[in-house]
Amino acid sequence: MNLRFDVIWEQAPAFATGLWNTVWICVVGTAIAFLLGIVLVLPLVSRAKFVRLPAKALVEGARAIPFLMLAYLVYYGLPSLGVTLDSWQTAVLVTALYNAAYVAEILRAAWVNLPRGQTEAARSCGFTGFKLLRRIILPQVLVTAAPVLGNQLIQLIRDSSFLAIITVPELTFTAKAVQSDAFVPFESFITAALLYWAVCLVAESGVKRLEFARNLYARY
């Protein structure tokens, strides 16, 4: 077997660009998903059924759709409705919408497990409405949910490889392009796999730090 990693070295700038595009999409998509998740969690924890049930149906429905199918629907389906998005716009929109549902559910689970005594004590001290949410509830929810949100980011990094199907020039798309041009399929895809692994290791390290910080916070 004659492996040609010299070709991969020559294509290092292309792989670096693909890796950067992957990280950029994941970071931007996660940031938007986080904001949408905070908005969605409010009706999810509402006591009013007419508010909670539609929100729950929306979140559960979004979580049931495969990431690749959602990408197909947005990129190829929306043009038939008169809405056309390029591959970059589709990538950001899909990653944001898909992960917003998961973020909302993660935040909901953290919210319902908060000690009720703390919220009641805050209300007795005059915290109500948005002030209660911003100063008391959300900080605790975010601390509790942080490690799980980190794991969701790792899953998003893996899912982002599907975006190659809609011609987003991310890491998998780059590996496919290099192997097509230079006929080095094994070398191209093993390089992409190692780069995904490296990014996930960095993200996993961040998750472990978040878990340590959460446990430290819980002690005090």
CSV table of C-alpha atoms in Angstrom, one decimal:
chain,number,residue,atom,x,y,z
A,1,MET,CA,0.0,0.0,0.0
A,2,ASN,CA,1.4,3.4,-1.1
A,3,LEU,CA,-0.2,6.1,1.0
A,4,ARG,CA,0.3,9.6,-0.4
A,5,PHE,CA,0.1,11.9,2.6
A,6,ASP,CA,2.4,14.3,0.8
A,7,VAL,CA,-0.7,15.3,-1.2
A,8,ILE,CA,-2.6,16.0,2.0
A,9,TRP,CA,0.3,18.2,3.1
A,10,GLU,CA,0.1,20.1,-0.1
A,11,GLN,CA,-3.7,20.6,0.5
A,12,ALA,CA,-3.2,21.7,4.1
A,13,PRO,CA,-4.5,25.2,3.4
A,14,ALA,CA,-7.7,23.7,2.0
A,15,PHE,CA,-8.2,21.5,5.0
A,16,ALA,CA,-7.5,24.4,7.3
A,17,THR,CA,-10.2,26.4,5.5
A,18,GLY,CA,-12.6,23.5,5.7
A,19,LEU,CA,-11.9,23.1,9.5
A,20,TRP,CA,-12.4,26.8,10.1
A,21,ASN,CA,-15.7,26.8,8.2
A,22,THR,CA,-16.9,23.8,10.3
A,23,VAL,CA,-16.0,25.6,13.6
A,24,TRP,CA,-17.5,28.9,12.4
A,25,ILE,CA,-20.8,27.2,11.4
A,26,CYS,CA,-21.0,25.3,14.7
A,27,VAL,CA,-20.2,28.4,16.9
A,28,VAL,CA,-22.6,30.7,15.1
A,29,GLY,CA,-25.3,28.0,14.9
A,30,THR,CA,-24.9,27.2,18.6
A,31,ALA,CA,-25.1,30.9,19.6
A,32,ILE,CA,-28.3,31.4,17.7
A,33,ALA,CA,-29.7,28.1,19.0
A,34,PHE,CA,-28.9,29.1,22.5
A,35,LEU,CA,-30.9,32.3,22.2
A,36,LEU,CA,-33.8,30.5,20.5
A,37,GLY,CA,-33.7,27.9,23.2
A,38,ILE,CA,-34.0,30.4,26.0
A,39,VAL,CA,-37.1,31.9,24.2
A,40,LEU,CA,-38.6,28.4,23.7
A,41,VAL,CA,-38.1,27.2,27.3
A,42,LEU,CA,-40.4,29.9,28.7
A,43,PRO,CA,-43.6,28.5,27.2
A,44,LEU,CA,-42.3,25.0,27.9
A,45,VAL,CA,-42.4,25.6,31.6
A,46,SER,CA,-45.6,27.6,31.6
A,47,ARG,CA,-48.4,26.4,33.8
A,48,ALA,CA,-50.9,27.2,31.1
A,49,LYS,CA,-51.6,24.2,28.9
A,50,PHE,CA,-52.6,26.2,25.9
A,51,VAL,CA,-49.1,27.8,26.0
A,52,ARG,CA,-47.1,24.7,27.1
A,53,LEU,CA,-48.6,22.1,24.8
A,54,PRO,CA,-48.0,23.8,21.4
A,55,ALA,CA,-44.5,24.6,22.5
A,56,LYS,CA,-43.9,21.0,23.5
A,57,ALA,CA,-45.3,19.8,20.2
A,58,LEU,CA,-43.0,22.1,18.3
A,59,VAL,CA,-39.9,21.1,20.2
A,60,GLU,CA,-40.7,17.4,20.1
A,61,GLY,CA,-41.4,17.6,16.3
A,62,ALA,CA,-38.2,19.4,15.6
A,63,ARG,CA,-36.2,16.8,17.6
A,64,ALA,CA,-37.8,14.0,15.6
A,65,ILE,CA,-36.6,15.3,12.2
A,66,PRO,CA,-33.1,14.1,11.2
A,67,PHE,CA,-30.5,16.8,10.7
A,68,LEU,CA,-29.9,15.8,7.1
A,69,MET,CA,-33.6,15.8,6.3
A,70,LEU,CA,-34.0,19.3,7.7
A,71,ALA,CA,-31.1,20.4,5.6
A,72,TYR,CA,-32.7,19.0,2.5
A,73,LEU,CA,-36.1,20.6,3.3
A,74,VAL,CA,-34.6,24.0,3.7
A,75,TYR,CA,-32.1,23.9,0.8
A,76,TYR,CA,-34.2,22.1,-1.8
A,77,GLY,CA,-37.7,22.5,-0.4
A,78,LEU,CA,-38.0,26.2,0.4
A,79,PRO,CA,-37.3,27.3,-3.2
A,80,SER,CA,-40.5,25.7,-4.3
A,81,LEU,CA,-42.2,28.1,-1.9
A,82,GLY,CA,-40.4,31.1,-3.3
A,83,VAL,CA,-37.7,31.2,-0.6
A,84,THR,CA,-34.2,30.6,-1.8
A,85,LEU,CA,-31.2,30.4,0.6
A,86,ASP,CA,-27.6,29.8,-0.4
A,87,SER,CA,-25.6,27.0,1.2
A,88,TRP,CA,-24.1,29.2,4.0
A,89,GLN,CA,-27.5,30.7,5.0
A,90,THR,CA,-29.0,27.2,5.0
A,91,ALA,CA,-26.1,25.8,7.1
A,92,VAL,CA,-26.6,28.5,9.8
A,93,LEU,CA,-30.4,28.3,9.8
A,94,VAL,CA,-30.5,24.5,9.9
A,95,THR,CA,-27.9,24.2,12.7
A,96,ALA,CA,-29.7,26.9,14.7
A,97,LEU,CA,-33.2,25.5,14.3
A,98,TYR,CA,-32.2,21.9,14.8
A,99,ASN,CA,-30.2,22.6,18.0
A,100,ALA,CA,-32.6,25.1,19.4
A,101,ALA,CA,-35.1,22.4,20.1
A,102,TYR,CA,-32.5,20.4,22.0
A,103,VAL,CA,-31.3,23.4,23.9
A,104,ALA,CA,-34.8,24.2,24.9
A,105,GLU,CA,-35.4,20.7,26.2
A,106,ILE,CA,-32.0,20.7,28.1
A,107,LEU,CA,-32.9,24.0,29.7
A,108,ARG,CA,-36.4,22.8,30.6
A,109,ALA,CA,-35.0,19.7,32.3
A,110,ALA,CA,-32.6,21.9,34.3
A,111,TRP,CA,-35.4,24.4,35.1
A,112,VAL,CA,-37.9,21.9,36.5
A,113,ASN,CA,-35.3,20.3,38.7
A,114,LEU,CA,-34.4,23.6,40.5
A,115,PRO,CA,-35.2,23.6,44.2
A,116,ARG,CA,-38.6,25.3,44.6
A,117,GLY,CA,-37.5,26.8,47.9
A,118,GLN,CA,-35.0,29.1,46.2
A,119,THR,CA,-37.6,30.6,43.8
A,120,GLU,CA,-40.1,31.0,46.6
A,121,ALA,CA,-37.4,32.7,48.8
A,122,ALA,CA,-36.6,35.1,45.9
A,123,ARG,CA,-40.2,36.0,45.4
A,124,SER,CA,-40.5,36.7,49.1
A,125,CYS,CA,-37.5,39.1,48.7
A,126,GLY,CA,-39.3,41.0,46.0
A,127,PHE,CA,-38.0,39.3,42.9
A,128,THR,CA,-40.8,38.9,40.3
A,129,GLY,CA,-41.2,38.6,36.6
A,130,PHE,CA,-38.2,39.3,34.4
A,131,LYS,CA,-36.0,40.2,37.3
A,132,LEU,CA,-36.7,36.8,38.9
A,133,LEU,CA,-35.9,35.1,35.6
A,134,ARG,CA,-32.7,37.1,34.9
A,135,ARG,CA,-31.2,37.2,38.4
A,136,ILE,CA,-32.3,33.9,40.0
A,137,ILE,CA,-33.6,31.3,37.6
A,138,LEU,CA,-31.6,31.6,34.5
A,139,PRO,CA,-28.1,31.7,36.2
A,140,GLN,CA,-28.9,28.4,38.0
A,141,VAL,CA,-30.4,26.8,34.9
A,142,LEU,CA,-27.4,27.7,32.9
A,143,VAL,CA,-24.9,26.4,35.5
A,144,THR,CA,-26.8,23.1,35.8
A,145,ALA,CA,-27.3,22.6,32.1
A,146,ALA,CA,-23.8,23.8,30.9
A,147,PRO,CA,-22.2,20.3,30.6
A,148,VAL,CA,-25.2,18.9,28.7
A,149,LEU,CA,-25.2,21.9,26.4
A,150,GLY,CA,-21.5,21.2,25.8
A,151,ASN,CA,-22.2,17.7,24.8
A,152,GLN,CA,-24.8,19.0,22.4
A,153,LEU,CA,-22.2,21.1,20.8
A,154,ILE,CA,-20.0,18.0,20.3
A,155,GLN,CA,-23.0,16.3,18.6
A,156,LEU,CA,-23.4,19.4,16.4
A,157,ILE,CA,-19.8,19.2,15.3
A,158,ARG,CA,-20.4,15.6,14.1
A,159,ASP,CA,-23.7,16.5,12.5
A,160,SER,CA,-22.1,19.4,10.6
A,161,SER,CA,-20.5,16.8,8.2
A,162,PHE,CA,-23.9,16.3,6.6
A,163,LEU,CA,-23.8,19.9,5.3
A,164,ALA,CA,-21.4,18.7,2.6
A,165,ILE,CA,-24.5,17.3,0.9
A,166,ILE,CA,-25.7,20.9,0.2
A,167,THR,CA,-22.2,22.0,-0.9
A,168,VAL,CA,-21.2,23.9,2.2
A,169,PRO,CA,-17.3,24.0,2.0
A,170,GLU,CA,-16.8,22.5,5.4
A,171,LEU,CA,-14.4,19.8,6.4
A,172,THR,CA,-16.1,16.8,4.9
A,173,PHE,CA,-16.8,18.7,1.6
A,174,THR,CA,-13.1,19.6,1.5
A,175,ALA,CA,-12.0,16.0,2.0
A,176,LYS,CA,-14.3,14.8,-0.7
A,177,ALA,CA,-13.0,17.5,-3.1
A,178,VAL,CA,-9.3,16.6,-2.4
A,179,GLN,CA,-9.9,12.9,-2.9
A,180,SER,CA,-11.7,13.6,-6.2
A,181,ASP,CA,-8.9,15.8,-7.5
A,182,ALA,CA,-5.9,13.8,-6.3
A,183,PHE,CA,-7.5,10.3,-6.0
A,184,VAL,CA,-6.4,9.8,-2.4
A,185,PRO,CA,-9.7,8.8,-0.7
A,186,PHE,CA,-8.2,7.1,2.4
A,187,GLU,CA,-5.7,9.8,3.1
A,188,SER,CA,-8.3,12.6,2.6
A,189,PHE,CA,-11.0,11.1,4.8
A,190,ILE,CA,-8.7,9.9,7.6
A,191,THR,CA,-7.3,13.4,7.8
A,192,ALA,CA,-10.8,14.8,8.1
A,193,ALA,CA,-11.6,12.2,10.7
A,194,LEU,CA,-8.5,13.1,12.8
A,195,LEU,CA,-9.4,16.8,12.5
A,196,TYR,CA,-13.0,16.2,13.7
A,197,TRP,CA,-11.5,14.1,16.5
A,198,ALA,CA,-9.2,17.0,17.5
A,199,VAL,CA,-12.0,19.5,17.6
A,200,CYS,CA,-14.2,17.2,19.6
A,201,LEU,CA,-11.4,16.6,22.1
A,202,VAL,CA,-11.1,20.4,22.6
A,203,ALA,CA,-14.9,20.6,23.1
A,204,GLU,CA,-14.9,17.7,25.4
A,205,SER,CA,-12.1,19.3,27.5
A,206,GLY,CA,-14.3,22.4,27.8
A,207,VAL,CA,-17.2,20.2,28.9
A,208,LYS,CA,-15.2,18.6,31.6
A,209,ARG,CA,-14.1,22.1,32.9
A,210,LEU,CA,-17.8,23.1,32.9
A,211,GLU,CA,-18.7,20.0,34.9
A,212,PHE,CA,-15.9,20.8,37.4
A,213,ALA,CA,-17.1,24.4,37.7
A,214,ARG,CA,-20.7,23.2,38.2
A,215,ASN,CA,-19.7,20.7,40.9
A,216,LEU,CA,-17.7,23.5,42.6
A,217,TYR,CA,-20.7,25.8,42.4
A,218,ALA,CA,-23.0,23.1,43.9
A,219,ARG,CA,-20.8,22.7,46.9
A,220,TYR,CA,-21.2,26.4,47.9
